[in-house]
PDB file of C-alpha atoms in Angstrom:
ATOM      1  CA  UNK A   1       6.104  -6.660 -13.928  1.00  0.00           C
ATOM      2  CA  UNK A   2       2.842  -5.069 -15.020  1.00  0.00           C
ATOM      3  CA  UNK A   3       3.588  -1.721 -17.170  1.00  0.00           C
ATOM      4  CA  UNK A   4       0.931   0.976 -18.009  1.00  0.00           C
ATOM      5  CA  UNK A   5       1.771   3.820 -20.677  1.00  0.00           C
ATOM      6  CA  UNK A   6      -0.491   6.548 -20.300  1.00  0.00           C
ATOM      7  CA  UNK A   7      -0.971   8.319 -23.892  1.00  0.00           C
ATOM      8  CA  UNK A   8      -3.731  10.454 -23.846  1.00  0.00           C
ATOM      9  CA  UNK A   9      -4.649  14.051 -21.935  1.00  0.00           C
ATOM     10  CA  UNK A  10      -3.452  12.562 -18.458  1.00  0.00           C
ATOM     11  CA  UNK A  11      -3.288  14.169 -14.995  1.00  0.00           C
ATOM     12  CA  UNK A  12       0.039  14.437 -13.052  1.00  0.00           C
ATOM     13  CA  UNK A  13      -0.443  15.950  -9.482  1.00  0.00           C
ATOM     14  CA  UNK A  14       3.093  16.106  -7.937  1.00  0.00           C
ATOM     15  CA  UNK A  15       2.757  17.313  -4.051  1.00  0.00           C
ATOM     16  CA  UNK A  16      -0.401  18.911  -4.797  1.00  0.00           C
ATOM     17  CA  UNK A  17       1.020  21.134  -7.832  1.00  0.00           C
ATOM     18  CA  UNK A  18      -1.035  20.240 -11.262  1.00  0.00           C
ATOM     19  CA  UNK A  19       1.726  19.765 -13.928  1.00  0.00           C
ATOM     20  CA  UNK A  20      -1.072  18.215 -16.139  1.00  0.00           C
ATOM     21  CA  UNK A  21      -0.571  21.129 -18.926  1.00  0.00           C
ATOM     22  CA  UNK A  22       3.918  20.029 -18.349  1.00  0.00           C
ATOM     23  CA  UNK A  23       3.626  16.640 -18.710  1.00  0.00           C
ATOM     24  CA  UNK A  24       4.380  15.212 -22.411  1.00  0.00           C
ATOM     25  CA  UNK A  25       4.782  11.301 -21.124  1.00  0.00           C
ATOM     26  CA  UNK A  26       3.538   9.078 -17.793  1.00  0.00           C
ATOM     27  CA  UNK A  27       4.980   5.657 -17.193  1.00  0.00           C
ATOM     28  CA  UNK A  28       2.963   3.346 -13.645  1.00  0.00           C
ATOM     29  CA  UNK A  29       4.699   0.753 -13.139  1.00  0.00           C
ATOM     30  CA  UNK A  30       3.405  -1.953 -10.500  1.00  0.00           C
ATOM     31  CA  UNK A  31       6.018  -3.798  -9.209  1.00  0.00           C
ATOM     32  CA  UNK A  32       6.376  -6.965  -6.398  1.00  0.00           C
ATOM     33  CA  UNK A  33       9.119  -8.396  -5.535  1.00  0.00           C
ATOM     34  CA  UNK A  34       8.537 -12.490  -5.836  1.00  0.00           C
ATOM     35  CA  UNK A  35       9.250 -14.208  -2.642  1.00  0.00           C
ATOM     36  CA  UNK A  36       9.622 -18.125  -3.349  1.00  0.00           C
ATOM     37  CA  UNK A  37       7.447 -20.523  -1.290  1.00  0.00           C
ATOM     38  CA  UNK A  38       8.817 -23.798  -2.155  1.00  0.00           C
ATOM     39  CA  UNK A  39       8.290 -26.051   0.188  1.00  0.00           C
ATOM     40  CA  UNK A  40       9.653 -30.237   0.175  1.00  0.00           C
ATOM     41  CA  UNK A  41       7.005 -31.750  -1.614  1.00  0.00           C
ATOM     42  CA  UNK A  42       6.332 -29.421  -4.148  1.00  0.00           C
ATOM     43  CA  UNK A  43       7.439 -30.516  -8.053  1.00  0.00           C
ATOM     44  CA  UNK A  44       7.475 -26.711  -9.249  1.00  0.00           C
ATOM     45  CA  UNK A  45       8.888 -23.059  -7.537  1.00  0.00           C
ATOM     46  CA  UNK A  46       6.347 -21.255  -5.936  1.00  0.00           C
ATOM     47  CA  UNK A  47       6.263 -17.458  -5.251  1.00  0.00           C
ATOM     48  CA  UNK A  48       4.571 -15.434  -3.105  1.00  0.00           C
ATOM     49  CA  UNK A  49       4.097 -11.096  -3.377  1.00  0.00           C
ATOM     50  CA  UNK A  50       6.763  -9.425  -1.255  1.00  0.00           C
ATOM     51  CA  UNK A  51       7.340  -5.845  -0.654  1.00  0.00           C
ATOM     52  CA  UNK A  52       6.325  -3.144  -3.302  1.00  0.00           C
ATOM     53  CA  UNK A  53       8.982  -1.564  -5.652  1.00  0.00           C
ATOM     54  CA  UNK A  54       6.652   1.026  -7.553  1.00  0.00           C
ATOM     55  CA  UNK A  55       7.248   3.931 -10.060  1.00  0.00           C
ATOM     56  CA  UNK A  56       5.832   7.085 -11.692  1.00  0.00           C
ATOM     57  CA  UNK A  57       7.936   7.842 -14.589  1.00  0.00           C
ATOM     58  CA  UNK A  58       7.448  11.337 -16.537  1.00  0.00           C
ATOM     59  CA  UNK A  59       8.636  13.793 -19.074  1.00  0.00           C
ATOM     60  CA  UNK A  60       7.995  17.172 -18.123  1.00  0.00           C
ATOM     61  CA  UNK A  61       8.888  20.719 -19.924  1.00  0.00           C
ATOM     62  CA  UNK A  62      10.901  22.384 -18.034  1.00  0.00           C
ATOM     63  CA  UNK A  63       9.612  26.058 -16.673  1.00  0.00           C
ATOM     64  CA  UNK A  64      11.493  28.017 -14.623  1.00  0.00           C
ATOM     65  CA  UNK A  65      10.414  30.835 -11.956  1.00  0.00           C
ATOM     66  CA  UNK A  66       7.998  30.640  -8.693  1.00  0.00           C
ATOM     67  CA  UNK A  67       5.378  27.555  -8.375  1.00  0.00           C
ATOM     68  CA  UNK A  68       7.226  26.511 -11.898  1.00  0.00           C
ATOM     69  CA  UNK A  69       8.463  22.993 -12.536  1.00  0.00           C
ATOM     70  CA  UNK A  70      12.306  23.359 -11.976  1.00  0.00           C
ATOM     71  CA  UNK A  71      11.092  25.077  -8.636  1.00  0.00           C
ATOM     72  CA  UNK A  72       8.833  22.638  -7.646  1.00  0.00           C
ATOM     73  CA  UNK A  73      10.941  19.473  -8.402  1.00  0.00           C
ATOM     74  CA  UNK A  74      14.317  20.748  -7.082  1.00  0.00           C
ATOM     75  CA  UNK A  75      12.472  21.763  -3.733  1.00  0.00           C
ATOM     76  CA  UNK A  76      11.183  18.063  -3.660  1.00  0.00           C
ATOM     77  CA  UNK A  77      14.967  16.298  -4.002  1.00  0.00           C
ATOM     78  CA  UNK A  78      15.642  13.845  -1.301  1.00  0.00           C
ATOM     79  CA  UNK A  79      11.906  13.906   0.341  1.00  0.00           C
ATOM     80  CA  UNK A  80       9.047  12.176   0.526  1.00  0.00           C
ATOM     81  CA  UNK A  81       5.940  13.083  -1.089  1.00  0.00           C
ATOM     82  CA  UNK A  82       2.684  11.962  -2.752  1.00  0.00           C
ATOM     83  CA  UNK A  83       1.525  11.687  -7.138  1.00  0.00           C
ATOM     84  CA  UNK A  84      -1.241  10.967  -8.309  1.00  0.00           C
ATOM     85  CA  UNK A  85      -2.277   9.983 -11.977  1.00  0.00           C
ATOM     86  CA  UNK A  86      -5.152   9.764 -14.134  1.00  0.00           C
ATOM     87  CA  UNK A  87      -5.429   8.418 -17.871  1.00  0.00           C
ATOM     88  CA  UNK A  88      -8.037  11.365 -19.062  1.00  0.00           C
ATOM     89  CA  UNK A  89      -7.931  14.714 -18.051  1.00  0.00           C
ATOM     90  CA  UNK A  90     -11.498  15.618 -18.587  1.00  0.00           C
ATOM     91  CA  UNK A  91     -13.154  12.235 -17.200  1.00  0.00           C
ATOM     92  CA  UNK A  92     -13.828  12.130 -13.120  1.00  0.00           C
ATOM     93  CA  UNK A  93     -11.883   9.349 -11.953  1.00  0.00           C
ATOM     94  CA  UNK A  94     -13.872   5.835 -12.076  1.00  0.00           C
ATOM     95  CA  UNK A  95     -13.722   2.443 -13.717  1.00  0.00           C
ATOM     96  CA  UNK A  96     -12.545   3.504 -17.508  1.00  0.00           C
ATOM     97  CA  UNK A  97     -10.647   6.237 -15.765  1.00  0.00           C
ATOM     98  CA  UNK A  98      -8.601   5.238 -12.566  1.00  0.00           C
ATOM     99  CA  UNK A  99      -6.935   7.167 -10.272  1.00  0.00           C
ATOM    100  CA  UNK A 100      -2.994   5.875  -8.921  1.00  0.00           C
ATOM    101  CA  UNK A 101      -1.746   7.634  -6.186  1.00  0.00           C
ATOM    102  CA  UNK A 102       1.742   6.882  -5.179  1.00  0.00           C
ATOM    103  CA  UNK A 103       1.713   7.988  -1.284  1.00  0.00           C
ATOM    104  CA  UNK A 104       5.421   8.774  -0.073  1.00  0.00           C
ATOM    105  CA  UNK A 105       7.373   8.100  -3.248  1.00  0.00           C
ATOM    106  CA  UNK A 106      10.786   9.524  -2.973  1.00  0.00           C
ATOM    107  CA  UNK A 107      12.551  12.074  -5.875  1.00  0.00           C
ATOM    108  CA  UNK A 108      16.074  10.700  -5.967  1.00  0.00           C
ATOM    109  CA  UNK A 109      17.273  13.093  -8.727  1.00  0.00           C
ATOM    110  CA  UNK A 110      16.037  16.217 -11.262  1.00  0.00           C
ATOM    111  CA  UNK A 111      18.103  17.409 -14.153  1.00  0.00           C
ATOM    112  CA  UNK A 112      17.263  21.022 -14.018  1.00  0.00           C
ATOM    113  CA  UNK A 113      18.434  22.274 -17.077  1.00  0.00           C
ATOM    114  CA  UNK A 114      18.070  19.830 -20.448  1.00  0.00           C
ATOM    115  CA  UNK A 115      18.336  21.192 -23.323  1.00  0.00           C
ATOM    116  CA  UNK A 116      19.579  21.228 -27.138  1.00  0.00           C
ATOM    117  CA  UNK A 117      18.956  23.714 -30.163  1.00  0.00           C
ATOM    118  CA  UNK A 118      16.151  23.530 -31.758  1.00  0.00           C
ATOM    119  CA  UNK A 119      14.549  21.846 -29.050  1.00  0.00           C
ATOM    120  CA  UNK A 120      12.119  22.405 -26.109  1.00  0.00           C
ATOM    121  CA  UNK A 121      14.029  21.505 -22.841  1.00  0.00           C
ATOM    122  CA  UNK A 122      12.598  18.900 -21.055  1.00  0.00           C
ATOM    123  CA  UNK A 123      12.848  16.807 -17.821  1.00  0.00           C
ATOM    124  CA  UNK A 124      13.044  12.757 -17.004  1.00  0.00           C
ATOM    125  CA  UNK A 125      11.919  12.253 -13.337  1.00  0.00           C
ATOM    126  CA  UNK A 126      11.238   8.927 -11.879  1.00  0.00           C
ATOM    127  CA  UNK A 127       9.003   9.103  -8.481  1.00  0.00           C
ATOM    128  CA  UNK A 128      10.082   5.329  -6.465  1.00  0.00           C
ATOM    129  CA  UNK A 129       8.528   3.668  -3.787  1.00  0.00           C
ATOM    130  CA  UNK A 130       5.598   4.217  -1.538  1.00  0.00           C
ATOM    131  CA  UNK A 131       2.826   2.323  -1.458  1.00  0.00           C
ATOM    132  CA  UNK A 132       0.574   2.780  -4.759  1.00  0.00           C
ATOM    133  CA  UNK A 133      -3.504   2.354  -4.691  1.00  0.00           C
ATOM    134  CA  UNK A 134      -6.045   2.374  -7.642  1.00  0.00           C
ATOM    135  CA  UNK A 135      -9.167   3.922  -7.070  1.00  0.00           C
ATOM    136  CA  UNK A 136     -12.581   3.984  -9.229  1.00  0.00           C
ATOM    137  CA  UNK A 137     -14.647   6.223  -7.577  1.00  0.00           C
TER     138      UNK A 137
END
């Protein structure tokens, strides 16, 4: 499983709603399941790419009120929808700056309020499945 952390001034785009100035972490992570292709002969396993298993994992701050990110993500619960990522903010998306779109990843579950004293309240989500693509231009 191939991981990517992205660290530095990224873009989230949830359903079309910019939460690039929310966002404190992004997690892609590209994952295939491994099929084995073994066949009699052969004097070693063998696998083969299966079906896609993909993720968008992020930390957002929580805002509350209209076109907010409680809103937003609660209204998004148990749908389908599409994210798309970029490392740098301020770059247009290319070879040292790709763009991931996750098309139809599914929001299983939001934690709308998350908080402690002290602290600024924040929110885990994890975007699954759908089929993820990389462009460079």
């Amino acid at each position: 499983m191939a991981t990517t952390v992205v660290l530095n001034q990224a873009t989230l785009v949830v359903d079309s709603v910019d939460f690039s100035d929310q966002v404190s972490s992004i997690t892609i992570t590209e994952q295939y399941e491994a099929l084995e292709a073994t066949a009699f002969g052969d004097t070693a396993r063998k696998y083969v790419k299966g079906l896609g298993n993909h993720e968008i994992s992020a930390t957002l701050f929580i805002s509350y009120g209209t076109s907010e990110v409680e809103e937003k993500l609660n209204s998004l619960v148990g749908t389908n929808f599409d994210v798309v990522v970029t490392p740098t903010a301020s770059a247009t998306p290319g070879v040292s700056n790709p763009e991931y779109t996750l098309t139809g990843c599914y929001l299983e579950t939001i934690t709308p309020v998350n908080g402690d004293v002290g602290t600024l309240p924040t929110i885990d989500v994890v975007f699954r499945g759908g089929a993820l693509t990389r462009a460079t231009s």
